[in-house]
Amino acid sequence: MPWLPLLQAMFCPHQTGEDLLGPPPESGWRTVALPSGLAITLWSAGRYDSQLAQTIRKAKYGPRWAAGRCLTDLMAHTGRSGIWQFQPTLMPIPPDPARLARRGFHLPAEMAKQLGRQHRCPVLLRCLDKPLSTPVQAGLRRRDRLEGLRGQFEIRGTLPKHSQVVLVDDVFTTGATLAVAALALKDVGAEVIGAVVLSVVQAPLEPSLKSRHVMRALPRRAGRTSDPTQHR
């Protein structure tokens, strides 16, 4: 039962995710295609199975602070990627305003702060905004989620031109949320090159190697293309 230590963490908040778990058994980076066609590099700790899902629900809906601490400590295992050499800006997917008011806790924001400390990357907690509440997306198909979220995100403030962004969210279901957020950022000249999530519900789409979106998703430095999924 590889996720049993996650449940134990609810009673051991002083321990870190690394102490409890070591590298999560199904964690890692991969290149995936979002529903919009954009290819990004994605890190996840594992599948949305019963134990991991239960811990996420306790952190989000409890809220159980010890469970949230255990989950954010899993960010310690995101380092095996060249994506961090580009010092991307970290942005959590914004919460639904009505649900945030009820919960008082936003897990992706805590994950982003942990990633920023670990990789020494800038963190913008309120740049990506969701001013209006939307219906619950659970149970919707990929296309319905994409249409339901289109136009829901706004950019607050000014980003440096050609900013490279890594989005942070708790659960990857269809990729629609990341896709819509990436489109909003593209409109202001920023580029989403990756995402970090805790778990994956549906298997992400595999990008076509012939797709121009794949090449756009790989950052460039000093005239050469570097694959951010490559291990250091």
XYZ file of C-alpha atoms in Angstrom:
232
model
C 0.000 0.000 0.000
C 2.428 2.702 -1.210
C 0.215 5.645 -0.225
C -0.425 4.510 3.342
C 2.257 6.901 4.694
C 0.262 9.787 3.254
C -2.611 8.929 5.544
C -0.230 8.556 8.464
C 1.021 12.072 7.731
C -2.257 13.500 8.942
C -1.119 12.516 12.430
C 2.581 13.344 11.916
C 2.726 16.939 10.625
C 6.321 17.392 11.774
C 7.575 14.826 9.239
C 8.283 15.724 5.648
C 6.956 13.986 2.556
C 10.504 12.859 1.770
C 10.850 11.215 5.188
C 7.525 9.465 4.780
C 7.636 8.376 1.200
C 10.903 8.718 -0.614
C 10.169 9.273 -4.296
C 6.475 8.504 -4.902
C 6.243 5.213 -6.823
C 4.489 6.631 -9.894
C 5.905 10.142 -9.881
C 7.783 11.697 -12.762
C 7.883 14.072 -15.705
C 6.310 13.454 -19.104
C 5.347 15.448 -22.179
C 1.572 15.672 -22.608
C -0.838 17.408 -24.962
C -3.518 19.662 -23.508
C -6.983 19.733 -25.127
C -6.016 22.991 -26.864
C -3.195 21.165 -28.675
C -0.371 22.747 -26.686
C 2.257 20.291 -25.460
C 3.831 20.864 -22.058
C 5.965 18.935 -19.602
C 3.949 17.629 -16.654
C 5.024 16.296 -13.263
C 2.619 14.296 -11.145
C 3.034 12.315 -7.943
C 0.798 9.499 -9.165
C -2.682 8.397 -10.128
C -5.793 9.617 -8.363
C -6.196 6.325 -6.547
C -8.110 5.772 -3.355
C -5.372 6.645 -0.853
C -3.876 9.631 -2.642
C -7.347 10.898 -3.527
C -8.463 10.607 0.097
C -5.490 12.634 1.302
C -6.123 15.358 -1.283
C -9.789 15.533 -0.300
C -8.865 15.841 3.370
C -6.457 18.682 2.586
C -8.956 20.528 0.367
C -12.281 19.969 2.049
C -11.304 19.291 5.663
C -9.211 21.242 5.731
C -6.669 19.003 7.404
C -3.458 21.015 7.609
C -1.275 17.967 8.262
C -2.509 16.314 5.072
C -1.819 19.522 3.149
C 1.680 19.709 4.598
C 2.393 16.136 3.556
C 1.197 16.824 0.012
C 3.217 20.025 -0.400
C 6.299 18.203 0.853
C 5.968 15.907 -2.163
C 7.268 18.859 -4.210
C 10.723 17.798 -3.020
C 10.644 15.126 -5.749
C 10.138 17.483 -8.726
C 13.800 18.297 -9.213
C 14.799 15.730 -11.827
C 14.072 17.960 -14.799
C 15.973 20.556 -16.793
C 12.907 22.782 -16.776
C 14.132 24.527 -13.628
C 17.265 25.856 -15.313
C 15.024 28.379 -17.065
C 13.869 29.832 -13.731
C 10.194 29.801 -14.780
C 7.547 31.822 -13.002
C 5.308 29.615 -10.869
C 1.573 30.305 -10.922
C -1.064 28.310 -9.064
C -4.374 27.734 -10.800
C -6.648 30.203 -8.999
C -9.409 28.931 -6.741
C -13.086 29.371 -7.345
C -13.891 32.430 -5.175
C -16.988 30.944 -3.557
C -15.308 27.645 -2.716
C -12.187 29.406 -1.375
C -14.385 31.414 0.988
C -15.808 28.171 2.379
C -12.503 26.314 2.646
C -10.081 29.072 3.590
C -7.213 27.045 2.112
C -5.849 26.753 -1.420
C -3.626 23.725 -1.942
C -2.081 24.761 -5.320
C -0.903 28.052 -3.782
C 0.860 26.173 -0.977
C 2.427 23.843 -3.551
C 3.663 26.809 -5.610
C 5.248 28.458 -2.568
C 7.057 25.223 -1.727
C 8.301 24.867 -5.318
C 9.479 28.477 -5.336
C 11.544 27.956 -2.202
C 12.977 24.701 -3.475
C 13.917 25.796 -7.005
C 14.448 29.518 -6.301
C 11.845 30.518 -8.839
C 9.536 33.539 -8.671
C 5.990 32.835 -7.504
C 2.993 34.933 -8.550
C 0.044 33.877 -6.411
C -2.527 36.362 -7.737
C -1.440 37.093 -11.294
C -3.755 34.443 -12.714
C -7.228 35.241 -11.436
C -10.674 33.672 -11.596
C -13.077 36.459 -10.608
C -16.335 34.528 -11.086
C -17.542 31.209 -9.740
C -18.304 28.431 -12.210
C -20.350 25.234 -11.895
C -18.553 22.210 -10.497
C -16.633 20.516 -13.325
C -16.483 17.017 -11.832
C -17.950 14.394 -14.139
C -17.826 16.519 -17.298
C -16.134 15.352 -20.475
C -12.929 16.980 -21.738
C -14.724 19.104 -24.359
C -17.422 20.232 -21.908
C -14.826 21.226 -19.331
C -12.899 23.213 -21.940
C -16.010 25.100 -23.029
C -17.179 25.688 -19.468
C -13.874 27.265 -18.442
C -13.142 29.254 -21.589
C -12.682 32.921 -20.770
C -12.889 32.368 -17.003
C -9.281 33.340 -16.213
C -7.907 36.876 -16.178
C -4.390 38.266 -15.829
C -3.823 40.806 -13.074
C -0.827 43.106 -13.330
C 1.930 43.058 -15.928
C 4.165 40.140 -16.779
C 7.637 40.553 -18.310
C 7.531 39.934 -22.050
C 8.107 36.300 -23.065
C 7.701 35.051 -19.483
C 7.991 31.282 -19.145
C 5.444 29.863 -16.737
C 4.950 26.608 -14.859
C 1.355 26.173 -13.697
C 0.571 24.429 -10.409
C -2.632 22.535 -9.640
C -3.722 19.709 -7.383
C -5.512 17.323 -9.774
C -5.193 16.816 -13.546
C -8.489 15.446 -14.850
C -8.781 16.292 -18.554
C -6.218 19.093 -18.873
C -8.931 21.636 -19.687
C -8.093 23.911 -16.743
C -4.415 24.066 -17.676
C -5.323 24.631 -21.326
C -7.591 27.600 -20.610
C -5.060 29.127 -18.209
C -2.332 28.737 -20.840
C -4.497 30.520 -23.431
C -5.102 33.434 -21.056
C -1.365 33.753 -20.453
C -0.606 33.485 -24.155
C -2.848 36.493 -24.775
C -0.462 38.645 -22.706
C 2.700 37.221 -24.261
C 3.596 34.587 -21.659
C 4.350 30.947 -22.470
C 3.356 27.969 -20.361
C 6.171 25.423 -20.581
C 5.134 23.019 -17.844
C 2.850 22.103 -14.989
C 3.129 20.397 -11.607
C 0.148 18.485 -10.226
C -0.326 16.028 -7.405
C -2.315 13.424 -9.270
C -3.743 12.440 -12.627
C -7.316 11.162 -13.031
C -7.391 10.477 -16.772
C -4.388 9.471 -18.851
C -3.127 12.657 -20.539
C -3.173 12.904 -24.317
C 0.048 11.940 -26.036
C 1.406 14.771 -28.220
C 2.222 14.191 -31.855
C 5.949 14.504 -32.466
C 5.121 16.306 -35.709
C 3.063 18.927 -33.950
C 4.387 22.476 -33.998
C 2.977 22.828 -30.492
C 5.556 20.372 -29.184
C 8.457 22.473 -30.407
C 6.873 25.625 -29.005
C 6.607 23.961 -25.617
C 10.357 23.371 -25.374
C 12.153 26.484 -24.079
C 15.098 27.935 -25.944
C 18.307 29.318 -24.548
C 21.324 30.747 -26.371
C 20.084 29.627 -29.753
C 19.535 25.982 -28.887
C 16.548 23.904 -27.909
C 16.646 22.109 -24.581
C 14.256 19.383 -23.530
C 12.956 20.258 -20.053
C 12.073 16.631 -19.379
C 15.723 15.609 -19.589
C 17.247 14.543 -16.287
C 20.162 16.537 -14.992
